[in-house]
Amino acid sequence: MDQKRILLIVGGGIAAYKALELTRLLRKAGVGVRPILTAAGAQFVTPLSLSALAEDRVYSDLFSLTDEAEMGHIELSRSADLAVVAPTTADLMAKLAHGHASDLASTTLLATDKPVLMAPAMNVRMWEHPATQRNLDQLRRDGVRFVGPEEGAMACGEYGQGRMAEPQAIFDAIMPLLGGAARPLAGKRVIVTAGPTAEPIDPVRLLTNRSSGKQGYAIASALAGLGADVTLVSGPTALPAPAGVRRVPVETAREMLAACEAALPADIAVCVAAVADWRPESAGTGKMKKGSGGPPQLTLVENPDILATLSKDSRRPRLVVGFAAETDDVEAHAAAKLEKKGCDWIVANDVSVEGTMGGDENAIAIVTRGGIERWERMAKGEVARRLAQRIAEELK
Ligand code: CTP
């Protein structure tokens, strides 16, 4: 990576502090960082901290005689292998989508002949605004790549999509673009199940659960990042398909099983989905009506167990990983599940901890026949990256 260089444009926003950590990660990996700090960005981080971490000077003025004498803005825009905008404000997106060149950042983005990666960060309403979404579509069509934004609590007190991706996730998105990502899982086929399943009671009612799909999606994305050929069999979620992953949307457990079987043979299966254990015996074709006889009695029947079925398939993947969502006796239940399902690892998590189900963090333990590995609490994205690395080591 020593010859690679990034042009890092730091826009305005509370997430600008994360650009410092990103700079540190890039420098540690031997990537050169040439920073451009917008006027708004300079309200949040100082040129001095950016410059110190980047070990380069910070550019910020379009009409600076000194800058132009040293390196003109056109040359600046070409001097890197990739332009990264982190944080990308709604304003920077709008400027590039419409071809404005009103300051150094927008001029450089317009003049560059290198790939551009944007890490948006803004209030959820601003992100969801039709104007921003139009700009996003336009920029994607123009070949701009995006990482994030993620869903979560925001500095402004609101909750939703708009939080900038974590520095490690931006770093992981940068590496393949620089041609420097390690791809230990290249050529390996992986099935990941994620999200809830939804079992119809009648045409308008469902039996489902609180799974958001975040952990499964993050794992699919991390495995793809290591070069794996990933099929993500997903129940209904609000998440966008991760880049480089084949997503097969399903609703019921039976559909999920069929999609997994269709994706065999595979080298690895990671069953993260919160599959409904039961489904109504028969889903009526018409909406159930309130009658005089009181509430209806639902007869439930057991769903197929996807993890157990994949574990005993004649084309069984070499490594089958299950998850166990438990509320008590987490590790003992996980060890029992390992035997019951016939898989190789159970990743156990305690869903009684507030914020785990549907939240952004997870504390897991990997239970194998050889013992238990306990991991400290961390972001789901980080759990995914470490788990993908751990899987790659196992398959070496
Ligand atoms: N699983 C599956 N198919 C099912 C049920 C569960 O593939 N029909 C998988 C999940 O994806 C997860 C693992 O089995 O990897 C354990 O899921 P969990 O809900 O914790 O366990 P259950 O088997 O449902 O057992 P219990 O509800 O009794 O804890």
PDB file of N, CA, C and O and ligand atoms in Angstrom, residues 193 253 270-278 303-308 321-326 337 340-341 346, ligand 1:
ATOM      1  N   THR A 193     -27.983 -16.590   6.134  1.00  0.00           N
ATOM      2  CA  THR A 193     -29.407 -16.278   6.308  1.00  0.00           C
ATOM      3  C   THR A 193     -29.504 -15.106   7.283  1.00  0.00           C
ATOM      4  O   THR A 193     -28.682 -14.988   8.182  1.00  0.00           O
ATOM      5  N   ALA A 253     -40.183 -19.388   6.533  1.00  0.00           N
ATOM      6  CA  ALA A 253     -39.081 -20.315   6.828  1.00  0.00           C
ATOM      7  C   ALA A 253     -38.927 -21.327   5.700  1.00  0.00           C
ATOM      8  O   ALA A 253     -37.803 -21.674   5.313  1.00  0.00           O
ATOM      9  N   VAL A 270     -23.704 -19.591   7.183  1.00  0.00           N
ATOM     10  CA  VAL A 270     -23.819 -18.866   8.448  1.00  0.00           C
ATOM     11  C   VAL A 270     -25.297 -18.526   8.623  1.00  0.00           C
ATOM     12  O   VAL A 270     -25.849 -17.704   7.887  1.00  0.00           O
ATOM     13  N   CYS A 271     -25.944 -19.198   9.564  1.00  0.00           N
ATOM     14  CA  CYS A 271     -27.392 -19.021   9.756  1.00  0.00           C
ATOM     15  C   CYS A 271     -27.619 -17.999  10.865  1.00  0.00           C
ATOM     16  O   CYS A 271     -27.549 -18.335  12.049  1.00  0.00           O
ATOM     17  N   VAL A 272     -27.866 -16.775  10.468  1.00  0.00           N
ATOM     18  CA  VAL A 272     -28.058 -15.705  11.449  1.00  0.00           C
ATOM     19  C   VAL A 272     -29.545 -15.391  11.608  1.00  0.00           C
ATOM     20  O   VAL A 272     -29.961 -14.753  12.564  1.00  0.00           O
ATOM     21  N   ALA A 273     -30.348 -15.844  10.651  1.00  0.00           N
ATOM     22  CA  ALA A 273     -31.773 -15.463  10.653  1.00  0.00           C
ATOM     23  C   ALA A 273     -32.479 -15.895  11.926  1.00  0.00           C
ATOM     24  O   ALA A 273     -32.172 -16.934  12.501  1.00  0.00           O
ATOM     25  N   ALA A 274     -33.420 -15.081  12.351  1.00  0.00           N
ATOM     26  CA  ALA A 274     -34.303 -15.440  13.457  1.00  0.00           C
ATOM     27  C   ALA A 274     -35.527 -16.082  12.813  1.00  0.00           C
ATOM     28  O   ALA A 274     -36.494 -15.402  12.472  1.00  0.00           O
ATOM     29  N   VAL A 275     -35.408 -17.376  12.593  1.00  0.00           N
ATOM     30  CA  VAL A 275     -36.467 -18.099  11.875  1.00  0.00           C
ATOM     31  C   VAL A 275     -37.618 -18.378  12.841  1.00  0.00           C
ATOM     32  O   VAL A 275     -37.385 -18.805  13.971  1.00  0.00           O
ATOM     33  N   ALA A 276     -38.835 -18.140  12.387  1.00  0.00           N
ATOM     34  CA  ALA A 276     -39.995 -18.442  13.236  1.00  0.00           C
ATOM     35  C   ALA A 276     -40.039 -19.952  13.461  1.00  0.00           C
ATOM     36  O   ALA A 276     -39.962 -20.720  12.494  1.00  0.00           O
ATOM     37  N   ASP A 277     -40.113 -20.369  14.715  1.00  0.00           N
ATOM     38  CA  ASP A 277     -40.121 -21.805  14.999  1.00  0.00           C
ATOM     39  C   ASP A 277     -41.415 -22.461  14.531  1.00  0.00           C
ATOM     40  O   ASP A 277     -41.428 -23.619  14.167  1.00  0.00           O
ATOM     41  N   TRP A 278     -42.484 -21.669  14.575  1.00  0.00           N
ATOM     42  CA  TRP A 278     -43.788 -22.231  14.193  1.00  0.00           C
ATOM     43  C   TRP A 278     -44.481 -21.355  13.149  1.00  0.00           C
ATOM     44  O   TRP A 278     -44.182 -20.166  13.045  1.00  0.00           O
ATOM     45  N   ASN A 303     -41.861 -25.285  11.980  1.00  0.00           N
ATOM     46  CA  ASN A 303     -41.175 -24.979  10.718  1.00  0.00           C
ATOM     47  C   ASN A 303     -39.963 -25.879  10.557  1.00  0.00           C
ATOM     48  O   ASN A 303     -39.427 -26.377  11.548  1.00  0.00           O
ATOM     49  N   PRO A 304     -39.485 -26.033   9.324  1.00  0.00           N
ATOM     50  CA  PRO A 304     -38.241 -26.795   9.154  1.00  0.00           C
ATOM     51  C   PRO A 304     -37.100 -26.030   9.810  1.00  0.00           C
ATOM     52  O   PRO A 304     -37.117 -24.798   9.868  1.00  0.00           O
ATOM     53  N   ASP A 305     -36.116 -26.754  10.322  1.00  0.00           N
ATOM     54  CA  ASP A 305     -34.947 -26.108  10.914  1.00  0.00           C
ATOM     55  C   ASP A 305     -33.874 -26.017   9.831  1.00  0.00           C
ATOM     56  O   ASP A 305     -33.316 -27.029   9.392  1.00  0.00           O
ATOM     57  N   ILE A 306     -33.607 -24.805   9.392  1.00  0.00           N
ATOM     58  CA  ILE A 306     -32.703 -24.603   8.250  1.00  0.00           C
ATOM     59  C   ILE A 306     -31.277 -24.990   8.621  1.00  0.00           C
ATOM     60  O   ILE A 306     -30.594 -25.709   7.878  1.00  0.00           O
ATOM     61  N   LEU A 307     -30.842 -24.539   9.790  1.00  0.00           N
ATOM     62  CA  LEU A 307     -29.477 -24.838  10.244  1.00  0.00           C
ATOM     63  C   LEU A 307     -29.267 -26.347  10.356  1.00  0.00           C
ATOM     64  O   LEU A 307     -28.263 -26.883   9.857  1.00  0.00           O
ATOM     65  N   ALA A 308     -30.215 -27.037  10.990  1.00  0.00           N
ATOM     66  CA  ALA A 308     -30.075 -28.487  11.169  1.00  0.00           C
ATOM     67  C   ALA A 308     -30.121 -29.198   9.814  1.00  0.00           C
ATOM     68  O   ALA A 308     -29.375 -30.150   9.577  1.00  0.00           O
ATOM     69  N   VAL A 321     -22.188 -22.532  10.603  1.00  0.00           N
ATOM     70  CA  VAL A 321     -22.217 -21.699  11.811  1.00  0.00           C
ATOM     71  C   VAL A 321     -23.660 -21.311  12.120  1.00  0.00           C
ATOM     72  O   VAL A 321     -24.372 -20.829  11.244  1.00  0.00           O
ATOM     73  N   GLY A 322     -24.071 -21.542  13.360  1.00  0.00           N
ATOM     74  CA  GLY A 322     -25.408 -21.128  13.780  1.00  0.00           C
ATOM     75  C   GLY A 322     -25.306 -20.015  14.793  1.00  0.00           C
ATOM     76  O   GLY A 322     -24.230 -19.764  15.357  1.00  0.00           O
ATOM     77  N   PHE A 323     -26.377 -19.351  15.041  1.00  0.00           N
ATOM     78  CA  PHE A 323     -26.447 -18.330  16.075  1.00  0.00           C
ATOM     79  C   PHE A 323     -27.422 -18.812  17.136  1.00  0.00           C
ATOM     80  O   PHE A 323     -28.326 -19.590  16.835  1.00  0.00           O
ATOM     81  N   ALA A 324     -27.231 -18.371  18.343  1.00  0.00           N
ATOM     82  CA  ALA A 324     -28.206 -18.701  19.379  1.00  0.00           C
ATOM     83  C   ALA A 324     -28.565 -17.433  20.104  1.00  0.00           C
ATOM     84  O   ALA A 324     -27.714 -16.768  20.692  1.00  0.00           O
ATOM     85  N   ALA A 325     -29.826 -17.082  20.000  1.00  0.00           N
ATOM     86  CA  ALA A 325     -30.319 -15.918  20.730  1.00  0.00           C
ATOM     87  C   ALA A 325     -30.919 -16.460  22.017  1.00  0.00           C
ATOM     88  O   ALA A 325     -31.882 -17.216  21.976  1.00  0.00           O
ATOM     89  N   GLU A 326     -30.316 -16.132  23.145  1.00  0.00           N
ATOM     90  CA  GLU A 326     -30.784 -16.684  24.410  1.00  0.00           C
ATOM     91  C   GLU A 326     -31.042 -15.551  25.400  1.00  0.00           C
ATOM     92  O   GLU A 326     -30.472 -14.463  25.259  1.00  0.00           O
ATOM     93  N   LYS A 337     -27.284 -26.545  21.766  1.00  0.00           N
ATOM     94  CA  LYS A 337     -27.745 -26.285  20.392  1.00  0.00           C
ATOM     95  C   LYS A 337     -26.754 -26.817  19.359  1.00  0.00           C
ATOM     96  O   LYS A 337     -27.137 -27.298  18.304  1.00  0.00           O
ATOM     97  N   LYS A 340     -27.570 -30.419  19.104  1.00  0.00           N
ATOM     98  CA  LYS A 340     -28.910 -30.651  18.555  1.00  0.00           C
ATOM     99  C   LYS A 340     -28.951 -30.376  17.048  1.00  0.00           C
ATOM    100  O   LYS A 340     -29.558 -31.090  16.280  1.00  0.00           O
ATOM    101  N   LYS A 341     -28.239 -29.314  16.637  1.00  0.00           N
ATOM    102  CA  LYS A 341     -28.329 -28.895  15.233  1.00  0.00           C
ATOM    103  C   LYS A 341     -27.255 -29.539  14.369  1.00  0.00           C
ATOM    104  O   LYS A 341     -27.343 -29.514  13.147  1.00  0.00           O
ATOM    105  N   ILE A 346     -21.519 -22.423  17.300  1.00  0.00           N
ATOM    106  CA  ILE A 346     -22.698 -21.618  17.642  1.00  0.00           C
ATOM    107  C   ILE A 346     -22.184 -20.278  18.156  1.00  0.00           C
ATOM    108  O   ILE A 346     -21.329 -20.222  19.043  1.00  0.00           O
TER     109      ILE A 346
HETATM  110  N1  CTP B   1     -32.661 -21.773  12.957  1.00  0.00           N
HETATM  111  C1  CTP B   1     -32.963 -22.247  11.698  1.00  0.00           C
HETATM  112  N2  CTP B   1     -34.212 -22.679  11.432  1.00  0.00           N
HETATM  113  C2  CTP B   1     -35.169 -22.677  12.379  1.00  0.00           C
HETATM  114  C3  CTP B   1     -34.876 -22.199  13.673  1.00  0.00           C
HETATM  115  C4  CTP B   1     -33.605 -21.754  13.931  1.00  0.00           C
HETATM  116  O1  CTP B   1     -32.088 -22.252  10.825  1.00  0.00           O
HETATM  117  N3  CTP B   1     -36.368 -23.111  12.085  1.00  0.00           N
HETATM  118  C5  CTP B   1     -31.290 -21.369  13.233  1.00  0.00           C
HETATM  119  C6  CTP B   1     -31.089 -19.896  13.495  1.00  0.00           C
HETATM  120  O2  CTP B   1     -30.795 -19.214  12.285  1.00  0.00           O
HETATM  121  C7  CTP B   1     -29.892 -19.904  14.427  1.00  0.00           C
HETATM  122  C8  CTP B   1     -30.066 -21.191  15.198  1.00  0.00           C
HETATM  123  O3  CTP B   1     -30.913 -22.008  14.409  1.00  0.00           O
HETATM  124  O4  CTP B   1     -28.689 -20.018  13.717  1.00  0.00           O
HETATM  125  C9  CTP B   1     -30.642 -21.078  16.565  1.00  0.00           C
HETATM  126  O5  CTP B   1     -31.811 -20.301  16.556  1.00  0.00           O
HETATM  127  P1  CTP B   1     -32.613 -20.027  17.895  1.00  0.00           P
HETATM  128  O6  CTP B   1     -33.855 -19.293  17.577  1.00  0.00           O
HETATM  129  O7  CTP B   1     -31.700 -19.481  18.942  1.00  0.00           O
HETATM  130  O8  CTP B   1     -32.917 -21.507  18.357  1.00  0.00           O
HETATM  131  P2  CTP B   1     -34.103 -22.467  18.155  1.00  0.00           P
HETATM  132  O9  CTP B   1     -33.679 -23.624  17.357  1.00  0.00           O
HETATM  133  O10 CTP B   1     -35.297 -21.720  17.650  1.00  0.00           O
HETATM  134  O11 CTP B   1     -34.329 -22.972  19.637  1.00  0.00           O
HETATM  135  P3  CTP B   1     -35.107 -22.299  20.869  1.00  0.00           P
HETATM  136  O12 CTP B   1     -36.152 -21.388  20.287  1.00  0.00           O
HETATM  137  O13 CTP B   1     -35.665 -23.466  21.568  1.00  0.00           O
HETATM  138  O14 CTP B   1     -34.069 -21.574  21.662  1.00  0.00           O
END
